[in-house]
Amino acid sequence: MLELVLPGQQDEAEEEMGHIARFSEKHRTEAGYTDLYVRKGDADGLTGLGIRIADIKAAVSSFAQPYDIVSTGYGSSYRVECPRIQAFGPNEETALFCEHKDGILYKAWLTLEFEDRDRYEWTLKLLRALAGLAPLALADWNWGIHLELQDDAALAAYLENYLDEESDTP
């Protein structure tokens, strides 16, 4: 999972990433995992930044269309709408999801699948636009990486590695 978090929480995020890595190794089998780890979360999320969903929409509207409806579910028949979540992106595989409370950003996460350089460029443009709204960091819980969006060189290098990883996948 790729999540936007507060930049001052790097130590806490890295500590949690360590817990996740150790838990994963302990419970990994050839068939998958023997148990599920539930990450600790910040009860206030990103609300202290005061970012309005309308601000996000304005910042990304020139290149990221908002979704009309966000839903979750499983299989082909069970769907539940998520009225407090707004999504933006070119498609379902590459999108920004923003959960809000009364129009104020509470949590934000991304799904990324790079098939080509265009999606890399789109993601870099998106994260740069978000960095212009407030100090934010990106936590990649799978790779154990935490970086501040304002660190443009680190952000570009991270996305290059992500692109390289995706292009190596058969």
mmCIF file of C-alpha atoms in Angstrom:
data_model
loop_
_atom_site.group_PDB
_atom_site.id
_atom_site.type_symbol
_atom_site.label_atom_id
_atom_site.label_comp_id
_atom_site.label_asym_id
_atom_site.label_seq_id
_atom_site.Cartn_x
_atom_site.Cartn_y
_atom_site.Cartn_z
ATOM 1 C CA MET A 1 0.000 0.000 0.000
ATOM 2 C CA LEU A 2 1.167 3.493 -0.846
ATOM 3 C CA GLU A 3 -0.151 6.009 1.651
ATOM 4 C CA LEU A 4 0.270 9.736 2.113
ATOM 5 C CA VAL A 5 1.302 10.494 5.685
ATOM 6 C CA LEU A 6 2.576 13.388 7.744
ATOM 7 C CA PRO A 7 6.284 14.021 7.096
ATOM 8 C CA GLY A 8 7.190 14.321 10.783
ATOM 9 C CA GLN A 9 6.226 10.682 11.347
ATOM 10 C CA GLN A 10 9.219 9.136 9.592
ATOM 11 C CA ASP A 11 10.559 7.395 12.713
ATOM 12 C CA GLU A 12 7.148 5.936 13.555
ATOM 13 C CA ALA A 13 6.564 4.849 9.952
ATOM 14 C CA GLU A 14 9.964 3.176 9.701
ATOM 15 C CA GLU A 15 9.416 1.413 13.031
ATOM 16 C CA GLU A 16 6.049 0.107 11.795
ATOM 17 C CA MET A 17 7.655 -0.960 8.505
ATOM 18 C CA GLY A 18 10.146 -2.991 10.531
ATOM 19 C CA HIS A 19 7.310 -4.680 12.442
ATOM 20 C CA ILE A 20 5.605 -5.503 9.145
ATOM 21 C CA ALA A 21 8.778 -6.969 7.636
ATOM 22 C CA ARG A 22 9.508 -9.147 10.691
ATOM 23 C CA PHE A 23 5.881 -10.307 10.919
ATOM 24 C CA SER A 24 5.826 -11.134 7.199
ATOM 25 C CA GLU A 25 9.001 -13.197 7.416
ATOM 26 C CA LYS A 26 7.725 -15.064 10.475
ATOM 27 C CA HIS A 27 4.396 -15.937 8.840
ATOM 28 C CA ARG A 28 5.481 -16.516 5.219
ATOM 29 C CA THR A 29 4.931 -19.961 3.723
ATOM 30 C CA GLU A 30 5.201 -21.369 0.206
ATOM 31 C CA ALA A 31 1.437 -20.967 -0.149
ATOM 32 C CA GLY A 32 1.223 -17.430 1.252
ATOM 33 C CA TYR A 33 0.969 -16.326 4.866
ATOM 34 C CA THR A 34 -0.288 -17.947 8.070
ATOM 35 C CA ASP A 35 -1.561 -14.734 9.683
ATOM 36 C CA LEU A 36 -2.556 -11.162 8.935
ATOM 37 C CA TYR A 37 -0.853 -8.055 10.312
ATOM 38 C CA VAL A 38 -2.998 -5.001 10.985
ATOM 39 C CA ARG A 39 -1.026 -1.776 10.767
ATOM 40 C CA LYS A 40 -1.309 0.837 13.458
ATOM 41 C CA GLY A 41 -2.971 3.996 12.215
ATOM 42 C CA ASP A 42 -3.074 7.618 13.252
ATOM 43 C CA ALA A 43 -6.593 8.400 14.491
ATOM 44 C CA ASP A 44 -6.397 11.987 13.184
ATOM 45 C CA GLY A 45 -4.846 11.042 9.861
ATOM 46 C CA LEU A 46 -4.127 14.077 7.725
ATOM 47 C CA THR A 47 -6.943 16.297 9.050
ATOM 48 C CA GLY A 48 -4.525 18.574 10.919
ATOM 49 C CA LEU A 49 -3.194 19.806 7.567
ATOM 50 C CA GLY A 50 -6.615 21.238 6.713
ATOM 51 C CA ILE A 51 -6.440 20.204 3.058
ATOM 52 C CA ARG A 52 -9.863 20.415 1.475
ATOM 53 C CA ILE A 53 -10.935 17.871 -1.125
ATOM 54 C CA ALA A 54 -11.847 20.877 -3.277
ATOM 55 C CA ASP A 55 -8.181 22.009 -3.077
ATOM 56 C CA ILE A 56 -6.997 18.599 -4.257
ATOM 57 C CA LYS A 57 -9.511 18.602 -7.086
ATOM 58 C CA ALA A 58 -8.353 22.072 -8.177
ATOM 59 C CA ALA A 59 -4.677 21.066 -7.995
ATOM 60 C CA VAL A 60 -5.065 17.942 -10.134
ATOM 61 C CA SER A 61 -8.073 18.724 -12.356
ATOM 62 C CA SER A 62 -5.970 19.572 -15.412
ATOM 63 C CA PHE A 63 -4.621 16.000 -15.657
ATOM 64 C CA ALA A 64 -6.615 13.749 -13.272
ATOM 65 C CA GLN A 65 -10.312 13.258 -13.726
ATOM 66 C CA PRO A 66 -12.393 12.713 -10.576
ATOM 67 C CA TYR A 67 -14.339 9.492 -10.406
ATOM 68 C CA ASP A 68 -18.114 9.820 -10.112
ATOM 69 C CA ILE A 69 -18.404 6.900 -7.694
ATOM 70 C CA VAL A 70 -15.920 4.953 -5.583
ATOM 71 C CA SER A 71 -17.022 1.515 -4.453
ATOM 72 C CA THR A 72 -15.531 -1.548 -2.842
ATOM 73 C CA GLY A 73 -16.550 -5.161 -2.829
ATOM 74 C CA TYR A 74 -15.578 -8.553 -4.123
ATOM 75 C CA GLY A 75 -16.498 -10.829 -6.954
ATOM 76 C CA SER A 76 -18.753 -9.515 -9.669
ATOM 77 C CA SER A 77 -21.881 -8.958 -7.604
ATOM 78 C CA TYR A 78 -21.084 -7.434 -4.189
ATOM 79 C CA ARG A 79 -20.446 -3.676 -4.298
ATOM 80 C CA VAL A 80 -20.704 -0.983 -1.624
ATOM 81 C CA GLU A 81 -20.378 2.722 -2.446
ATOM 82 C CA CYS A 82 -17.874 4.767 -0.441
ATOM 83 C CA PRO A 83 -19.406 8.256 -0.272
ATOM 84 C CA ARG A 84 -16.556 9.717 1.820
ATOM 85 C CA ILE A 85 -13.906 8.712 -0.707
ATOM 86 C CA GLN A 86 -13.049 10.707 -3.819
ATOM 87 C CA ALA A 87 -10.730 9.213 -6.436
ATOM 88 C CA PHE A 88 -8.721 10.843 -9.210
ATOM 89 C CA GLY A 89 -6.786 9.256 -12.015
ATOM 90 C CA PRO A 90 -6.495 8.024 -15.527
ATOM 91 C CA ASN A 91 -7.786 4.499 -14.707
ATOM 92 C CA GLU A 92 -8.432 2.006 -11.902
ATOM 93 C CA GLU A 93 -4.846 0.773 -11.831
ATOM 94 C CA THR A 94 -3.277 4.206 -11.353
ATOM 95 C CA ALA A 95 -5.310 6.422 -9.032
ATOM 96 C CA LEU A 96 -5.317 8.637 -5.949
ATOM 97 C CA PHE A 97 -7.951 7.872 -3.306
ATOM 98 C CA CYS A 98 -8.872 10.543 -0.754
ATOM 99 C CA GLU A 99 -11.024 9.789 2.258
ATOM 100 C CA HIS A 100 -12.479 12.913 3.799
ATOM 101 C CA LYS A 101 -14.384 14.033 6.859
ATOM 102 C CA ASP A 102 -16.693 16.958 6.102
ATOM 103 C CA GLY A 103 -14.643 17.802 3.010
ATOM 104 C CA ILE A 104 -11.266 17.792 4.823
ATOM 105 C CA LEU A 105 -8.683 15.196 3.780
ATOM 106 C CA TYR A 106 -8.425 12.420 6.367
ATOM 107 C CA LYS A 107 -6.502 9.634 4.576
ATOM 108 C CA ALA A 108 -5.003 9.324 1.105
ATOM 109 C CA TRP A 109 -3.500 6.386 -0.735
ATOM 110 C CA LEU A 110 -2.492 5.423 -4.245
ATOM 111 C CA THR A 111 -2.675 2.469 -6.539
ATOM 112 C CA LEU A 112 0.124 2.427 -9.081
ATOM 113 C CA GLU A 113 0.674 0.163 -12.030
ATOM 114 C CA PHE A 114 3.187 1.455 -14.510
ATOM 115 C CA GLU A 115 2.860 -0.016 -17.947
ATOM 116 C CA ASP A 116 4.709 2.816 -19.612
ATOM 117 C CA ARG A 117 6.543 6.076 -19.081
ATOM 118 C CA ASP A 118 3.266 8.065 -19.344
ATOM 119 C CA ARG A 119 1.960 6.636 -16.074
ATOM 120 C CA TYR A 120 5.280 7.410 -14.401
ATOM 121 C CA GLU A 121 5.004 11.008 -15.598
ATOM 122 C CA TRP A 122 1.371 11.207 -14.466
ATOM 123 C CA THR A 123 2.256 9.941 -10.986
ATOM 124 C CA LEU A 124 5.206 12.309 -10.646
ATOM 125 C CA LYS A 125 2.973 15.226 -11.710
ATOM 126 C CA LEU A 126 0.297 14.143 -9.196
ATOM 127 C CA LEU A 127 2.704 13.849 -6.272
ATOM 128 C CA ARG A 128 4.327 17.179 -7.124
ATOM 129 C CA ALA A 129 0.884 18.830 -7.173
ATOM 130 C CA LEU A 130 0.070 17.334 -3.766
ATOM 131 C CA ALA A 131 3.437 18.488 -2.409
ATOM 132 C CA GLY A 132 2.400 22.013 -3.383
ATOM 133 C CA LEU A 133 -0.672 21.826 -1.136
ATOM 134 C CA ALA A 134 1.017 20.864 2.131
ATOM 135 C CA PRO A 135 4.045 19.050 3.523
ATOM 136 C CA LEU A 136 3.296 15.383 2.896
ATOM 137 C CA ALA A 137 5.271 12.154 2.834
ATOM 138 C CA LEU A 138 4.758 8.907 0.985
ATOM 139 C CA ALA A 139 4.884 5.635 2.907
ATOM 140 C CA ASP A 140 5.337 2.557 0.746
ATOM 141 C CA TRP A 141 4.417 -0.087 3.285
ATOM 142 C CA ASN A 142 5.349 -2.970 0.951
ATOM 143 C CA TRP A 143 8.852 -1.748 0.121
ATOM 144 C CA GLY A 144 9.522 -0.178 3.528
ATOM 145 C CA ILE A 145 10.175 3.273 2.070
ATOM 146 C CA HIS A 146 9.255 6.660 3.539
ATOM 147 C CA LEU A 147 10.042 9.851 1.630
ATOM 148 C CA GLU A 148 8.899 13.440 1.689
ATOM 149 C CA LEU A 149 7.060 14.617 -1.407
ATOM 150 C CA GLN A 150 8.956 17.906 -1.316
ATOM 151 C CA ASP A 151 12.222 15.978 -1.906
ATOM 152 C CA ASP A 152 11.826 15.967 -5.673
ATOM 153 C CA ALA A 153 15.041 14.051 -6.417
ATOM 154 C CA ALA A 154 14.149 11.246 -3.971
ATOM 155 C CA LEU A 155 10.600 11.139 -5.312
ATOM 156 C CA ALA A 156 11.750 10.852 -8.942
ATOM 157 C CA ALA A 157 14.311 8.162 -8.024
ATOM 158 C CA TYR A 158 11.690 6.193 -6.071
ATOM 159 C CA LEU A 159 9.286 6.273 -9.014
ATOM 160 C CA GLU A 160 12.078 5.248 -11.402
ATOM 161 C CA ASN A 161 12.701 2.202 -9.183
ATOM 162 C CA TYR A 162 8.970 1.486 -9.172
ATOM 163 C CA LEU A 163 8.908 1.754 -12.972
ATOM 164 C CA ASP A 164 11.906 -0.554 -13.248
ATOM 165 C CA GLU A 165 10.253 -3.082 -10.908
ATOM 166 C CA GLU A 166 7.016 -3.024 -12.904
ATOM 167 C CA SER A 167 8.840 -3.463 -16.222
ATOM 168 C CA ASP A 168 10.671 -6.522 -14.799
ATOM 169 C CA THR A 169 7.361 -8.197 -13.871
ATOM 170 C CA PRO A 170 6.396 -10.849 -16.449
#
